[in-house]
């Protein structure tokens, strides 16, 4: 790889901390973001039970955030942003296995820019990665002009990257690049030698099918895939297509993949009241009770010795928890209500960014 031996470690590699950003924009979060802030605080507290957390917050929200994040393992720092998706706006940390730590600062365009972006101005979001890397005194690789969100990729730490064509080959990300050129960017920045392309992600995922809401690695050679057996569910063809790829592809080490399955909650819809409380702003993603939300149990974070996963007050919550506990017997699985985060378009993995320890 171009960057002298640096690579993105797997999420299960030890973390020094996890980063989050405090939600506040009223055109993405209902009731001036109060319910979302409570949900984010619950996620931060859950993670803090396993490892340190740093939460970036605006000056205006600093006192409110500190009041809700009062925990010895949580640090609150002032950090400007346009919204709270640090998975996508934060750095992707890379290590060299000899104590080196650096970060990739991808270009960000609010999940599509002028072609379906989720809000108009993303200038502050595009600075988040460099600010976090400065705070950590980490050298930075800036990919000027190459758009990528951290939620659109997963790695096994052994040379394999998992992603979706729906997102990375979307005309609203890098229309100037061929798939091979995109693979080269991933290879050089993350130390990847094999990219596994799933055709599409979860139905109605406003990020254009981020893989972190649909399928992830759970250990080398093993993946977890959101699954439905209902041919009437619009996710059915997406799950079938992903299963087909996962059955035929091999990872960077030549392994066949073991594919675990986890149910999909719902169909989940926002209520009219939940939508009415979101400020309607031209250019910001509208909220509509008729739209099925892309709820997913795959959108969890692996933390030191644990798993922090969303639940949805759904009949499948118990089955999903059993699947996670069976897949990660050596980890404590903690669930946190994910509905308020889902109303904003993502979930626990999307609002977190792990920093590997070195
Ligand atoms: N409204 C913005 C939603 C962004 C979701 C981010 C993610 N990684 O899923």
Coordinates of C-alpha atoms and ligand atoms in Angstrom, one line a residue:
X1 CA 0.0 0.0 0.0
X2 CA 1.1 3.6 -0.7
X3 CA 1.2 4.6 2.9
X4 CA 4.2 2.6 4.1
X5 CA 2.5 -0.2 5.9
X6 CA -0.4 1.6 7.5
X7 CA -3.8 -0.1 7.4
X8 CA -7.3 0.1 8.9
X9 CA -7.6 -2.4 11.8
X10 CA -10.8 -4.3 12.3
X11 CA -13.4 -2.8 14.7
X12 CA -12.7 -5.6 17.2
X13 CA -9.1 -4.5 17.6
X14 CA -8.5 -2.7 20.9
X15 CA -9.7 0.9 21.1
X16 CA -8.2 3.8 23.0
X17 CA -11.5 5.6 22.8
X18 CA -14.7 6.2 20.7
X19 CA -15.7 9.6 19.3
X20 CA -19.2 11.0 19.1
X21 CA -20.8 14.3 18.1
X22 CA -23.7 15.9 19.9
X23 CA -26.9 16.3 17.8
X24 CA -28.7 19.7 17.6
X25 CA -30.0 20.7 14.2
X26 CA -33.8 21.0 14.3
X27 CA -34.2 20.1 10.6
X28 CA -32.9 16.6 11.2
X29 CA -33.9 16.0 14.9
X30 CA -37.4 16.6 16.2
X31 CA -38.2 18.8 19.2
X32 CA -34.9 20.8 18.9
X33 CA -33.0 17.4 19.1
X34 CA -34.0 16.8 22.8
X35 CA -35.1 13.2 22.3
X36 CA -32.0 12.5 20.1
X37 CA -29.7 14.0 22.7
X38 CA -31.1 11.7 25.3
X39 CA -30.6 8.8 23.0
X40 CA -27.0 9.8 22.1
X41 CA -26.3 10.3 25.8
X42 CA -27.5 6.8 26.5
X43 CA -25.2 5.4 23.8
X44 CA -22.3 7.4 25.2
X45 CA -22.9 6.1 28.7
X46 CA -23.2 2.5 27.4
X47 CA -19.9 2.8 25.5
X48 CA -18.3 4.5 28.5
X49 CA -18.9 1.3 30.5
X50 CA -16.3 -0.3 28.2
X51 CA -13.9 2.4 27.0
X52 CA -13.3 6.2 27.1
X53 CA -15.6 8.4 25.0
X54 CA -15.0 11.9 23.5
X55 CA -18.1 13.9 22.5
X56 CA -17.7 16.9 20.2
X57 CA -20.3 19.7 20.8
X58 CA -21.0 23.2 19.7
X59 CA -20.3 26.1 22.1
X60 CA -24.1 26.7 22.3
X61 CA -24.8 23.2 23.4
X62 CA -21.7 22.7 25.7
X63 CA -23.4 23.2 29.0
X64 CA -26.4 21.0 28.0
X65 CA -24.2 18.3 26.7
X66 CA -22.0 18.3 29.8
X67 CA -25.1 18.0 32.0
X68 CA -26.3 14.9 30.1
X69 CA -22.8 13.3 29.7
X70 CA -21.6 13.4 33.3
X71 CA -19.5 10.2 33.4
X72 CA -15.9 9.8 34.4
X73 CA -15.0 8.1 31.1
X74 CA -16.7 10.7 28.9
X75 CA -14.9 13.8 27.8
X76 CA -16.8 16.7 26.1
X77 CA -14.8 19.0 23.7
X78 CA -16.0 21.9 21.7
X79 CA -16.1 21.0 18.0
X80 CA -18.2 22.6 15.3
X81 CA -20.1 20.5 12.8
X82 CA -23.2 20.5 10.6
X83 CA -24.7 17.3 12.1
X84 CA -23.8 14.4 14.4
X85 CA -22.6 11.5 12.1
X86 CA -19.0 11.1 13.1
X87 CA -18.8 7.7 11.5
X88 CA -19.0 9.6 8.2
X89 CA -17.4 12.9 9.0
X90 CA -14.7 11.7 11.4
X91 CA -11.4 10.3 10.4
X92 CA -10.8 6.6 9.5
X93 CA -7.9 5.7 11.8
X94 CA -5.0 3.6 10.4
X95 CA -2.1 1.9 12.2
X96 CA 1.2 0.3 11.2
X97 CA 1.3 -2.3 14.0
X98 CA 4.5 -0.7 15.4
X99 CA 2.9 2.1 17.5
X100 CA 2.1 4.4 14.5
X101 CA -1.4 6.1 14.4
X102 CA -2.6 8.2 11.5
X103 CA -6.0 9.2 10.1
X104 CA -7.6 9.4 6.6
X105 CA -9.6 12.6 6.1
X106 CA -12.0 11.7 3.3
X107 CA -13.8 14.4 1.4
X108 CA -17.4 14.6 2.6
X109 CA -20.4 15.8 0.6
X110 CA -23.4 15.1 2.9
X111 CA -24.2 11.7 1.3
X112 CA -24.5 12.9 -2.3
X113 CA -23.9 16.7 -2.6
X114 CA -26.1 18.3 -5.2
X115 CA -27.4 14.9 -6.3
X116 CA -29.4 13.8 -3.2
X117 CA -27.3 15.2 -0.4
X118 CA -29.2 15.2 2.9
X119 CA -28.5 18.9 3.7
X120 CA -27.2 22.0 1.9
X121 CA -24.1 23.2 3.7
X122 CA -21.6 20.6 4.9
X123 CA -18.4 22.7 5.1
X124 CA -18.0 22.3 8.9
X125 CA -18.6 18.5 8.6
X126 CA -15.8 18.3 6.0
X127 CA -13.4 19.8 8.6
X128 CA -14.3 17.4 11.5
X129 CA -11.8 14.7 10.6
X130 CA -8.9 17.2 10.5
X131 CA -9.9 18.8 13.8
X132 CA -10.1 15.4 15.5
X133 CA -6.7 14.4 14.1
X134 CA -5.2 17.6 15.3
X135 CA -6.5 17.1 18.8
X136 CA -4.9 13.6 18.7
X137 CA -1.7 14.9 17.1
X138 CA -2.2 12.3 14.4
X139 CA -0.7 12.8 10.9
X140 CA -3.4 13.1 8.3
X141 CA -4.0 11.8 4.8
X142 CA -6.5 14.1 3.0
X143 CA -8.3 12.6 0.0
X144 CA -9.2 15.9 -1.7
X145 CA -11.8 15.2 -4.2
X146 CA -12.3 11.5 -3.3
X147 CA -15.7 11.3 -1.5
X148 CA -16.2 8.6 1.1
X149 CA -18.1 8.0 4.4
X150 CA -16.8 5.7 7.0
X151 CA -20.2 4.1 7.3
X152 CA -20.0 2.8 3.7
X153 CA -17.1 0.4 4.4
X154 CA -16.2 -2.4 6.8
X155 CA -12.8 -4.2 7.0
X156 CA -11.5 -7.4 8.5
X157 CA -8.1 -6.0 9.4
X158 CA -6.5 -8.7 7.1
X159 CA -6.8 -7.0 3.7
X160 CA -10.5 -7.4 2.9
X161 CA -13.0 -4.5 2.6
X162 CA -16.8 -4.9 2.4
X163 CA -18.9 -2.3 0.7
X164 CA -21.9 -1.7 -1.6
X165 CA -22.1 -0.7 -5.2
X166 CA -25.2 1.3 -4.4
X167 CA -23.1 3.8 -2.4
X168 CA -19.6 3.8 -3.7
X169 CA -20.5 3.5 -7.4
X170 CA -23.3 6.1 -7.0
X171 CA -23.1 9.0 -9.4
X172 CA -23.4 11.3 -6.4
X173 CA -20.1 10.3 -4.8
X174 CA -17.2 9.9 -7.3
X175 CA -18.6 9.9 -10.9
X176 CA -15.1 10.8 -12.2
X177 CA -13.7 7.4 -11.1
X178 CA -14.0 3.9 -12.4
X179 CA -14.5 1.1 -9.9
X180 CA -10.9 0.0 -10.2
X181 CA -9.8 3.6 -9.4
X182 CA -12.1 3.6 -6.3
X183 CA -10.6 0.2 -5.3
X184 CA -7.1 1.7 -5.7
X185 CA -8.0 4.6 -3.3
X186 CA -9.2 2.1 -0.7
X187 CA -6.2 -0.1 -1.2
X188 CA -3.7 2.6 -0.8
X189 CA -5.3 4.4 2.1
X190 CA -6.5 1.4 4.1
X191 CA -4.1 -1.4 3.2
X192 CA -6.7 -3.4 1.3
X193 CA -6.0 -6.1 -1.2
X194 CA -9.6 -7.4 -1.8
X195 CA -12.8 -5.5 -2.1
X196 CA -16.1 -7.4 -1.8
X197 CA -18.9 -5.5 -3.5
X198 CA -22.5 -6.1 -2.4
X199 CA -24.9 -4.8 -5.0
X200 CA -27.2 -2.8 -2.6
X201 CA -27.7 -2.0 1.0
X202 CA -30.9 -1.9 3.1
X203 CA -34.1 -0.6 1.5
X204 CA -34.7 3.2 1.8
X205 CA -31.3 3.8 3.5
X206 CA -30.9 7.5 2.9
X207 CA -27.1 7.1 2.7
X208 CA -27.5 5.2 -0.6
X209 CA -27.1 1.8 1.1
X210 CA -24.2 2.2 3.6
X211 CA -22.8 -1.3 4.3
X212 CA -22.7 -0.6 8.1
X213 CA -26.5 -0.7 8.1
X214 CA -26.7 -4.1 6.3
X215 CA -23.6 -6.3 6.6
X216 CA -20.4 -6.3 8.7
X217 CA -17.5 -8.5 9.6
X218 CA -17.7 -10.2 13.0
X219 CA -14.3 -11.8 12.9
X220 CA -11.9 -12.8 10.1
X221 CA -13.8 -15.0 7.6
X222 CA -17.2 -14.4 9.1
X223 CA -19.8 -11.8 8.3
X224 CA -23.3 -10.9 9.7
X225 CA -26.0 -10.0 7.2
X226 CA -29.4 -8.4 7.8
X227 CA -31.9 -11.0 6.6
X228 CA -35.6 -11.4 5.7
X229 CA -37.3 -14.6 4.4
X230 CA -40.4 -12.6 3.3
X231 CA -40.4 -12.4 -0.5
X232 CA -42.8 -9.4 -0.2
X233 CA -40.3 -7.4 1.8
X234 CA -38.4 -5.0 -0.5
X235 CA -35.3 -6.1 1.4
X236 CA -35.7 -9.6 0.1
X237 CA -34.0 -9.2 -3.3
X238 CA -31.2 -7.1 -1.6
X239 CA -30.6 -9.9 0.9
X240 CA -30.6 -12.6 -1.8
X241 CA -28.2 -10.6 -4.0
X242 CA -25.8 -10.1 -1.0
X243 CA -26.0 -13.7 0.0
X244 CA -25.1 -14.7 -3.6
X245 CA -22.0 -12.5 -3.6
X246 CA -20.9 -13.6 -0.1
X247 CA -21.3 -17.3 -1.1
X248 CA -19.1 -16.9 -4.1
X249 CA -16.5 -14.4 -3.1
X250 CA -13.3 -15.2 -1.1
X251 CA -11.6 -12.8 1.3
X252 CA -8.1 -11.4 1.0
X253 CA -6.7 -14.5 2.6
X254 CA -8.6 -16.8 0.2
X255 CA -11.2 -17.9 2.8
X256 CA -14.8 -18.8 2.1
X257 CA -17.0 -16.6 4.2
X258 CA -19.3 -17.9 7.0
X259 CA -22.5 -15.8 6.7
X260 CA -24.5 -15.3 9.9
X261 CA -27.9 -13.8 9.6
X262 CA -29.9 -11.4 11.8
X263 CA -33.5 -10.3 11.3
X264 CA -34.6 -6.9 10.1
X265 CA -36.9 -5.0 12.5
X266 CA -40.2 -3.5 11.5
X267 CA -41.4 -2.2 9.0
X268 CA -40.6 0.9 11.1
X269 CA -42.3 4.2 10.3
X270 CA -42.1 7.6 12.0
X271 CA -45.4 8.8 13.4
X272 CA -47.0 11.9 12.1
X273 CA -46.2 13.6 15.4
X274 CA -42.5 12.6 15.2
X275 CA -42.4 14.1 11.7
X276 CA -44.3 17.2 12.6
X277 CA -41.7 18.2 15.2
X278 CA -38.9 18.3 12.6
X279 CA -38.2 21.7 11.1
X280 CA -38.9 21.7 7.3
X281 CA -35.9 23.3 5.6
X282 CA -35.4 23.5 1.8
X283 CA -32.5 21.1 0.9
X284 CA -32.7 19.1 4.1
X285 CA -34.0 15.5 4.0
X286 CA -37.8 15.7 4.7
X287 CA -39.4 13.3 7.3
X288 CA -42.6 11.5 6.2
X289 CA -44.6 8.9 8.1
X290 CA -45.3 7.1 4.8
X291 CA -41.6 6.3 4.3
X292 CA -40.4 3.0 5.8
X293 CA -37.2 3.7 7.8
X294 CA -34.0 1.7 7.3
X295 CA -33.9 0.2 10.8
X296 CA -31.2 -2.4 11.3
X297 CA -29.7 -4.5 14.1
X298 CA -26.4 -4.6 12.2
X299 CA -25.8 -1.0 13.0
X300 CA -24.0 -1.8 16.3
X301 CA -20.6 -0.8 17.6
X302 CA -17.9 -3.3 18.7
X303 CA -16.2 -1.9 21.8
X304 CA -13.5 -3.2 24.1
X305 CA -14.9 -6.5 25.4
X306 CA -18.4 -5.5 24.4
X307 CA -21.1 -4.8 21.8
X308 CA -23.4 -1.7 22.0
X309 CA -26.4 -2.5 19.8
X310 CA -29.7 -0.8 19.0
X311 CA -33.1 -2.1 19.9
X312 CA -36.3 -0.9 18.5
X313 CA -39.1 -1.9 20.8
X314 CA -39.8 -4.5 18.1
X315 CA -40.9 -8.1 18.3
X316 CA -37.6 -9.2 16.9
X317 CA -35.4 -7.4 19.5
X318 CA -35.0 -10.5 21.6
X319 CA -34.1 -12.7 18.6
X320 CA -31.6 -10.1 17.4
X321 CA -30.0 -9.9 20.9
X322 CA -29.7 -13.7 21.0
X323 CA -28.0 -13.7 17.6
X324 CA -25.5 -11.1 18.8
X325 CA -24.8 -12.9 22.0
X326 CA -24.3 -16.2 20.2
X327 CA -21.9 -14.6 17.7
X328 CA -19.9 -12.7 20.3
X329 CA -19.9 -15.1 23.4
X330 CA -16.7 -13.4 24.7
X331 CA -18.3 -10.0 24.7
X332 CA -21.0 -8.3 26.9
X333 CA -23.8 -7.2 24.6
X334 CA -25.6 -4.1 25.7
X335 CA -28.7 -2.7 23.9
X336 CA -29.7 0.9 23.7
X337 CA -33.0 2.3 22.2
X338 CA -32.2 3.2 18.6
X339 CA -35.5 4.7 17.4
X340 CA -34.7 8.4 18.0
X341 CA -31.4 7.9 16.1
X342 CA -33.2 6.1 13.3
X343 CA -35.7 9.0 13.0
X344 CA -32.6 11.0 12.0
X345 CA -31.5 8.5 9.4
X346 CA -28.9 6.2 11.0
X347 CA -28.0 4.3 14.2
X348 CA -25.3 3.5 16.8
X349 CA -22.5 2.6 14.3
X350 CA -23.2 5.8 12.3
X351 CA -22.9 8.1 15.4
X352 CA -19.6 6.6 16.6
X353 CA -16.0 6.4 15.4
X354 CA -13.5 4.1 17.1
X355 CA -9.9 5.1 17.6
X356 CA -7.6 2.1 17.7
X357 CA -5.1 1.9 20.6
X358 CA -1.4 1.7 19.6
Ligands
LIG1 N1 -29.6 12.3 8.0 C1 -28.2 11.8 7.8 C2 -28.2 10.3 8.0 C3 -26.7 9.8 7.9 C4 -26.6 8.3 8.4 C5 -25.2 8.0 8.5 C6 -24.9 6.5 8.4 N2 -23.6 6.2 8.5 O1 -25.8 5.7 8.3

